[in-house]
């Protein structure tokens, strides 16, 4: 027994040390290659530096958030290409270092640790999803990096009260549906809905939107006749939609992501119930997916919100669209808004550099806290904890096209109500 | 034969204790924290899945339990020194063990495959509860914790030492059980539970004991993890992939061995995290991962340690057979899981 | 009352699909004592096949079934031969759990490379149609799915009960040792049986693709439900799986319509645990005589 | 002599088949009782009922005068009732000594003592000596011949000094020399007061060793008596030849 055990352990020690050696050499190898760049870029870079400006970001290329993650990656890389064509930032070529976090909170922490302390990147951008943004922003905060992030707007992100964080969308998630409430409540009293139903996906990016609208509606006297929160794994929304139909509300407010939005519409069509007003926080704002999933004849009259959308009035939008379609192919309508949001992160950097002549983290943080910054997703400004103070645009499917309808300064058509029946 | 084993353990302990003092970079410490976490959890899983032969797929339920316990503790207490969560860690372990005992008692009425499924069901129940009891857990909004107030230079140290402490505790408990009747009883349960029952082994008792201790250890690791991440979310804290990670590492290193799970963790965690960091962009990541996994399972179904030990033993047996002489000097056993035919020591 | 009945209708219709998916799983367990964690991935793979045939060649998913079935059968046989047959050890049950999980990962990786991770759904022109009978909604796709599942289950039943191969399979399920003595080649039965299990995944996949959007990661959700159904019905019992599938889907549909969808999966897990406490062998599992 | 084990109206049904059907039987203290019967007559099921591996659907089991109906195997073992299995069940990857020690019937508080303590080793050595297995003490049970494994299983159940040992086909698959060894050990142990209940197909072995002989058919006891009487009983012949 004893000698067997001893032998076994010796093998173990050998194998362990082998593994450690392999690991250590792998690390040493990369460490030595990265020191060259870090030596040049560490400390406060002087404006005369010509070394590339390395920006690290971890996005989900595999796992639950892979689709959106890839869209974010496309946006970052497109911006880097564009800015480099213009000669870079302060004469420095931008180099994106994008790594995969496999949609895992553990990996995202490892990635930002590695980006900041191993590869010593100059700046970082955020990952996709609030769930990953929270642990990632903690790491960035620890090393005093500015954390410009395109896709982490959930309430708990701001509950951290970080002064280095900037959410690159017009409004925090909670308030992103406010524009709908604004519009409904701006209608003549007689036209306003009297009863409302709410169907909300239970996650940080969906239910809070509907809840916020509900609070506004109830305060204005619109009666809640049905409300249901459903878990993310609910594949079948027929049950909930049949209860919505039974409650027969004037307005259906849906806090949705994507698949559940399609599923809601399909169920309603099958149930032959068409409410007078219908708002979906997400999913319905997808120009290609939504009509293809629910049928082009079933989209008209449905409302949603957007920051960037095909035909967006933002000044930089046409150039962005041209660059995007040149690089990735496809049409304007194939562009995921997440790409535009990611692109906007870069636009902010350009402006900070142009304004201050510097591009270090402290400058970025202090500069962005003041003033208003035009981007693809609108003119952005932030409060002390990184919450944007603007609002989204209300968009509606009119004649099978997504059209901005409210507020007036972006509207290209008047809102259509009541919503036409299915198949119309 | 006890002294060298303890000496080896001592050397390892001292080495790991001293590691942060070498001035390692933050990212190395970060990787070590996750490696130690999985080493500790695999070692703990091994008590049930390896020694008792009950492949629990529900251990992440207790990981989540620990994570939420620490998260909820912060809802009612302010951070002063930042070390409070570590102080209450033993309490977390104890509570999880107490909760785990009746669950183990019920779940372990079933065997092997059904047990695996019942435990994974347990995991989904726990996840559903975390989502639905939103008044308590914050539900789908998640639960954020305050930033740990440690100075930047040594930020990772408390987490590193906490994980190390759990690992050492788990290995010490494993070692003690291997050396005592607990280990003997678990060996009989794994080999033939009905027979073990018939010779008066306290089958249910040792099974529940190992389950309870095991999940207690995993819960403590979950608590430290939550504090390090500063955010818990039902899907992340009760993640089947966390259990799968433990299982894989134990199978890779060698089931029912003291060092196997640690070896598995040392190979897989840095491998996985580093590969994802370095080549994660490649779509083939998952395929490569699965392929490696399959190869190991097919070539070394018993795990690295037992397979390698066996090969060496065989080579050695051949080398020394000339002076071995009488059949009684047949090679000594390699512990659990040996299937190498050894010449029988004669018949009566 | 209306909601309850609507829930029941929904549950029963969905139950048929689950029954089909779970029958393959339980069959594989019965024959080989292998818990096939790749069953969900095989269903999704078949759904992708159907999707491609529909989207690129305009083949209706229902007509595609014979083709996908043949492909999946072959794939199942190959998986068994390459990955499972080599495991000939006393603990092969535990190992096969891991091996089939790895196969699931492999398939998932393959699918995410081939079809990316965007959700797909098979949108035929009858996707949104429904009939109204006595005030209750009957979705056309669901009806088709249900009927198709019944037909597939019926064919499976005939195959198991009316053919030589089926008899060999049933003999192996009941008692592998005596089946071997009676001249059943258990190795061949195992390979063909795994193929058969995969073939049921083909039919199930086409139906699944009609009903729900899916992507390469969808198999995780599926597999936990399938396992629970198989355990509830009794490992290895096809009839048990069918009944358990109906119990699962009606109980969750009823809870979702009557009470709250957030608790519907929970209800089912509670049923599962209660059943296992009283009958650890599942509803229709048997304690084998002389099992000791 | 008094009844060490007494079974009244035991019943066990498997999916409609009555494996044990209203069976009563008693085993006298100090005897070597044989339990014979054609295949499928319920012998093994009855063993499983007696040792608590299966729960009976009805009937009463008394051991050493106490009602033990529904007790689990471990409890019965600690009371002194133990068994061996048809296919020698030992722990293949544990050493012979460990196999013996594991069967030592220790208590809760013993769980923390070393795996094989000095006392355990001493006890095991005595048995190994008796069974002439000292030279294989440190081998894994998997490395033993089948006969040796059967012997080991038998030796192991003696570690706890049982009062009644149920042997399930002790000679099946074993060479003639080993059968003799087995027989000798049973006699020796019987000589120091251990009672045996033996299921066996080898009739010569039964006739040499056992008295009384109990015959089971269709889950019922149909006869009990001396070996000589069994051979002449028409009902027994019928049971063996008729079905």
PDB file of N, CA and C in Angstrom, chain B residues 255-307:
ATOM      1  N   UNK B 255     -10.422   9.846  -9.784  1.00  0.00           N
ATOM      2  CA  UNK B 255     -11.415   9.788  -8.723  1.00  0.00           C
ATOM      3  C   UNK B 255     -10.870   9.096  -7.480  1.00  0.00           C
ATOM      4  N   UNK B 256     -11.409   9.457  -6.341  1.00  0.00           N
ATOM      5  CA  UNK B 256     -11.078   8.805  -5.082  1.00  0.00           C
ATOM      6  C   UNK B 256      -9.581   8.788  -4.820  1.00  0.00           C
ATOM      7  N   UNK B 257      -8.912   9.843  -5.246  1.00  0.00           N
ATOM      8  CA  UNK B 257      -7.518  10.013  -4.865  1.00  0.00           C
ATOM      9  C   UNK B 257      -7.404  11.373  -4.193  1.00  0.00           C
ATOM     10  N   UNK B 258      -6.375  11.534  -3.357  1.00  0.00           N
ATOM     11  CA  UNK B 258      -6.224  12.792  -2.638  1.00  0.00           C
ATOM     12  C   UNK B 258      -5.829  13.923  -3.595  1.00  0.00           C
ATOM     13  N   UNK B 259      -4.919  13.603  -4.528  1.00  0.00           N
ATOM     14  CA  UNK B 259      -4.330  14.660  -5.351  1.00  0.00           C
ATOM     15  C   UNK B 259      -4.991  14.818  -6.711  1.00  0.00           C
ATOM     16  N   UNK B 260      -5.743  13.818  -7.134  1.00  0.00           N
ATOM     17  CA  UNK B 260      -6.336  13.850  -8.465  1.00  0.00           C
ATOM     18  C   UNK B 260      -7.127  15.122  -8.749  1.00  0.00           C
ATOM     19  N   UNK B 261      -8.097  15.483  -7.893  1.00  0.00           N
ATOM     20  CA  UNK B 261      -8.905  16.677  -8.166  1.00  0.00           C
ATOM     21  C   UNK B 261      -8.050  17.930  -8.276  1.00  0.00           C
ATOM     22  N   UNK B 262      -7.004  17.996  -7.468  1.00  0.00           N
ATOM     23  CA  UNK B 262      -6.158  19.197  -7.485  1.00  0.00           C
ATOM     24  C   UNK B 262      -5.409  19.253  -8.812  1.00  0.00           C
ATOM     25  N   UNK B 263      -4.910  18.101  -9.233  1.00  0.00           N
ATOM     26  CA  UNK B 263      -4.222  18.047 -10.526  1.00  0.00           C
ATOM     27  C   UNK B 263      -5.177  18.461 -11.647  1.00  0.00           C
ATOM     28  N   UNK B 264      -6.389  17.927 -11.584  1.00  0.00           N
ATOM     29  CA  UNK B 264      -7.384  18.264 -12.604  1.00  0.00           C
ATOM     30  C   UNK B 264      -7.621  19.765 -12.661  1.00  0.00           C
ATOM     31  N   UNK B 265      -7.734  20.388 -11.472  1.00  0.00           N
ATOM     32  CA  UNK B 265      -7.998  21.825 -11.435  1.00  0.00           C
ATOM     33  C   UNK B 265      -6.807  22.606 -11.957  1.00  0.00           C
ATOM     34  N   UNK B 266      -5.610  22.167 -11.586  1.00  0.00           N
ATOM     35  CA  UNK B 266      -4.402  22.882 -12.002  1.00  0.00           C
ATOM     36  C   UNK B 266      -4.256  22.845 -13.526  1.00  0.00           C
ATOM     37  N   UNK B 267      -4.712  21.746 -14.136  1.00  0.00           N
ATOM     38  CA  UNK B 267      -4.627  21.673 -15.598  1.00  0.00           C
ATOM     39  C   UNK B 267      -5.775  22.442 -16.248  1.00  0.00           C
ATOM     40  N   UNK B 268      -6.999  22.179 -15.756  1.00  0.00           N
ATOM     41  CA  UNK B 268      -8.163  22.691 -16.486  1.00  0.00           C
ATOM     42  C   UNK B 268      -8.431  24.180 -16.300  1.00  0.00           C
ATOM     43  N   UNK B 269      -8.322  24.675 -15.074  1.00  0.00           N
ATOM     44  CA  UNK B 269      -8.737  26.067 -14.850  1.00  0.00           C
ATOM     45  C   UNK B 269      -7.831  27.039 -15.598  1.00  0.00           C
ATOM     46  N   UNK B 270      -6.510  26.990 -15.351  1.00  0.00           N
ATOM     47  CA  UNK B 270      -5.678  27.916 -16.137  1.00  0.00           C
ATOM     48  C   UNK B 270      -5.811  27.624 -17.622  1.00  0.00           C
ATOM     49  N   UNK B 271      -5.902  26.351 -17.969  1.00  0.00           N
ATOM     50  CA  UNK B 271      -6.039  25.995 -19.379  1.00  0.00           C
ATOM     51  C   UNK B 271      -7.242  26.675 -19.990  1.00  0.00           C
ATOM     52  N   UNK B 272      -8.384  26.499 -19.318  1.00  0.00           N
ATOM     53  CA  UNK B 272      -9.638  27.034 -19.830  1.00  0.00           C
ATOM     54  C   UNK B 272      -9.626  28.562 -19.865  1.00  0.00           C
ATOM     55  N   UNK B 273      -9.278  29.159 -18.713  1.00  0.00           N
ATOM     56  CA  UNK B 273      -9.352  30.610 -18.624  1.00  0.00           C
ATOM     57  C   UNK B 273      -8.327  31.253 -19.532  1.00  0.00           C
ATOM     58  N   UNK B 274      -7.178  30.615 -19.621  1.00  0.00           N
ATOM     59  CA  UNK B 274      -6.125  31.209 -20.414  1.00  0.00           C
ATOM     60  C   UNK B 274      -6.427  31.043 -21.897  1.00  0.00           C
ATOM     61  N   UNK B 275      -6.943  29.849 -22.248  1.00  0.00           N
ATOM     62  CA  UNK B 275      -7.282  29.606 -23.650  1.00  0.00           C
ATOM     63  C   UNK B 275      -8.395  30.541 -24.095  1.00  0.00           C
ATOM     64  N   UNK B 276      -9.414  30.670 -23.243  1.00  0.00           N
ATOM     65  CA  UNK B 276     -10.518  31.551 -23.606  1.00  0.00           C
ATOM     66  C   UNK B 276     -10.002  32.969 -23.776  1.00  0.00           C
ATOM     67  N   UNK B 277      -9.062  33.365 -22.941  1.00  0.00           N
ATOM     68  CA  UNK B 277      -8.508  34.716 -23.031  1.00  0.00           C
ATOM     69  C   UNK B 277      -7.684  34.868 -24.297  1.00  0.00           C
ATOM     70  N   UNK B 278      -6.881  33.842 -24.570  1.00  0.00           N
ATOM     71  CA  UNK B 278      -5.933  33.974 -25.681  1.00  0.00           C
ATOM     72  C   UNK B 278      -6.581  33.682 -27.038  1.00  0.00           C
ATOM     73  N   UNK B 279      -7.368  32.602 -27.100  1.00  0.00           N
ATOM     74  CA  UNK B 279      -7.941  32.257 -28.418  1.00  0.00           C
ATOM     75  C   UNK B 279      -9.439  32.166 -28.419  1.00  0.00           C
ATOM     76  N   UNK B 280     -10.061  32.804 -27.416  1.00  0.00           N
ATOM     77  CA  UNK B 280     -11.506  32.647 -27.297  1.00  0.00           C
ATOM     78  C   UNK B 280     -12.264  33.081 -28.539  1.00  0.00           C
ATOM     79  N   UNK B 281     -11.694  34.010 -29.287  1.00  0.00           N
ATOM     80  CA  UNK B 281     -12.406  34.524 -30.448  1.00  0.00           C
ATOM     81  C   UNK B 281     -12.690  33.441 -31.467  1.00  0.00           C
ATOM     82  N   UNK B 282     -11.886  32.390 -31.418  1.00  0.00           N
ATOM     83  CA  UNK B 282     -12.071  31.329 -32.398  1.00  0.00           C
ATOM     84  C   UNK B 282     -13.314  30.519 -32.088  1.00  0.00           C
ATOM     85  N   UNK B 283     -14.095  30.263 -33.133  1.00  0.00           N
ATOM     86  CA  UNK B 283     -15.338  29.509 -32.963  1.00  0.00           C
ATOM     87  C   UNK B 283     -15.068  28.060 -32.586  1.00  0.00           C
ATOM     88  N   UNK B 284     -13.847  27.618 -32.846  1.00  0.00           N
ATOM     89  CA  UNK B 284     -13.570  26.197 -32.666  1.00  0.00           C
ATOM     90  C   UNK B 284     -13.268  25.845 -31.215  1.00  0.00           C
ATOM     91  N   UNK B 285     -13.304  26.876 -30.375  1.00  0.00           N
ATOM     92  CA  UNK B 285     -12.968  26.675 -28.971  1.00  0.00           C
ATOM     93  C   UNK B 285     -13.749  25.512 -28.335  1.00  0.00           C
ATOM     94  N   UNK B 286     -15.071  25.550 -28.533  1.00  0.00           N
ATOM     95  CA  UNK B 286     -15.925  24.540 -27.907  1.00  0.00           C
ATOM     96  C   UNK B 286     -15.633  23.150 -28.470  1.00  0.00           C
ATOM     97  N   UNK B 287     -15.438  23.082 -29.770  1.00  0.00           N
ATOM     98  CA  UNK B 287     -15.156  21.794 -30.395  1.00  0.00           C
ATOM     99  C   UNK B 287     -13.841  21.229 -29.872  1.00  0.00           C
ATOM    100  N   UNK B 288     -12.827  22.091 -29.801  1.00  0.00           N
ATOM    101  CA  UNK B 288     -11.525  21.632 -29.316  1.00  0.00           C
ATOM    102  C   UNK B 288     -11.646  21.150 -27.880  1.00  0.00           C
ATOM    103  N   UNK B 289     -12.378  21.902 -27.094  1.00  0.00           N
ATOM    104  CA  UNK B 289     -12.552  21.553 -25.689  1.00  0.00           C
ATOM    105  C   UNK B 289     -13.212  20.176 -25.564  1.00  0.00           C
ATOM    106  N   UNK B 290     -14.304  19.982 -26.312  1.00  0.00           N
ATOM    107  CA  UNK B 290     -15.016  18.706 -26.263  1.00  0.00           C
ATOM    108  C   UNK B 290     -14.131  17.567 -26.762  1.00  0.00           C
ATOM    109  N   UNK B 291     -13.339  17.841 -27.780  1.00  0.00           N
ATOM    110  CA  UNK B 291     -12.503  16.793 -28.340  1.00  0.00           C
ATOM    111  C   UNK B 291     -11.444  16.340 -27.337  1.00  0.00           C
ATOM    112  N   UNK B 292     -10.834  17.301 -26.671  1.00  0.00           N
ATOM    113  CA  UNK B 292      -9.824  16.958 -25.667  1.00  0.00           C
ATOM    114  C   UNK B 292     -10.460  16.131 -24.557  1.00  0.00           C
ATOM    115  N   UNK B 293     -11.608  16.579 -24.149  1.00  0.00           N
ATOM    116  CA  UNK B 293     -12.375  15.936 -23.108  1.00  0.00           C
ATOM    117  C   UNK B 293     -12.666  14.465 -23.492  1.00  0.00           C
ATOM    118  N   UNK B 294     -13.133  14.272 -24.728  1.00  0.00           N
ATOM    119  CA  UNK B 294     -13.454  12.920 -25.192  1.00  0.00           C
ATOM    120  C   UNK B 294     -12.198  12.049 -25.241  1.00  0.00           C
ATOM    121  N   UNK B 295     -11.123  12.631 -25.735  1.00  0.00           N
ATOM    122  CA  UNK B 295      -9.885  11.863 -25.833  1.00  0.00           C
ATOM    123  C   UNK B 295      -9.443  11.363 -24.463  1.00  0.00           C
ATOM    124  N   UNK B 296      -9.492  12.274 -23.488  1.00  0.00           N
ATOM    125  CA  UNK B 296      -9.069  11.882 -22.147  1.00  0.00           C
ATOM    126  C   UNK B 296      -9.952  10.763 -21.615  1.00  0.00           C
ATOM    127  N   UNK B 297     -11.274  10.925 -21.822  1.00  0.00           N
ATOM    128  CA  UNK B 297     -12.210   9.918 -21.313  1.00  0.00           C
ATOM    129  C   UNK B 297     -11.952   8.555 -21.948  1.00  0.00           C
ATOM    130  N   UNK B 298     -11.637   8.567 -23.241  1.00  0.00           N
ATOM    131  CA  UNK B 298     -11.468   7.290 -23.932  1.00  0.00           C
ATOM    132  C   UNK B 298     -10.094   6.685 -23.652  1.00  0.00           C
ATOM    133  N   UNK B 299      -9.086   7.537 -23.525  1.00  0.00           N
ATOM    134  CA  UNK B 299      -7.740   7.002 -23.334  1.00  0.00           C
ATOM    135  C   UNK B 299      -7.414   6.772 -21.866  1.00  0.00           C
ATOM    136  N   UNK B 300      -7.913   7.643 -21.011  1.00  0.00           N
ATOM    137  CA  UNK B 300      -7.619   7.494 -19.589  1.00  0.00           C
ATOM    138  C   UNK B 300      -8.897   7.565 -18.784  1.00  0.00           C
ATOM    139  N   UNK B 301      -9.742   6.547 -18.942  1.00  0.00           N
ATOM    140  CA  UNK B 301     -11.058   6.649 -18.307  1.00  0.00           C
ATOM    141  C   UNK B 301     -10.977   6.752 -16.789  1.00  0.00           C
ATOM    142  N   UNK B 302      -9.871   6.377 -16.213  1.00  0.00           N
ATOM    143  CA  UNK B 302      -9.814   6.439 -14.749  1.00  0.00           C
ATOM    144  C   UNK B 302      -9.170   7.712 -14.260  1.00  0.00           C
ATOM    145  N   UNK B 303      -8.730   8.540 -15.165  1.00  0.00           N
ATOM    146  CA  UNK B 303      -8.081   9.763 -14.758  1.00  0.00           C
ATOM    147  C   UNK B 303      -6.569   9.628 -14.841  1.00  0.00           C
ATOM    148  N   UNK B 304      -5.888  10.762 -14.809  1.00  0.00           N
ATOM    149  CA  UNK B 304      -4.448  10.764 -15.056  1.00  0.00           C
ATOM    150  C   UNK B 304      -3.688  10.000 -13.973  1.00  0.00           C
ATOM    151  N   UNK B 305      -3.944  10.358 -12.718  1.00  0.00           N
ATOM    152  CA  UNK B 305      -3.128   9.784 -11.654  1.00  0.00           C
ATOM    153  C   UNK B 305      -3.173   8.265 -11.625  1.00  0.00           C
ATOM    154  N   UNK B 306      -4.357   7.657 -11.536  1.00  0.00           N
ATOM    155  CA  UNK B 306      -4.376   6.197 -11.469  1.00  0.00           C
ATOM    156  C   UNK B 306      -3.769   5.550 -12.715  1.00  0.00           C
ATOM    157  N   UNK B 307      -4.024   6.135 -13.893  1.00  0.00           N
ATOM    158  CA  UNK B 307      -3.505   5.529 -15.111  1.00  0.00           C
ATOM    159  C   UNK B 307      -1.986   5.578 -15.134  1.00  0.00           C
TER     160      UNK B 307
END
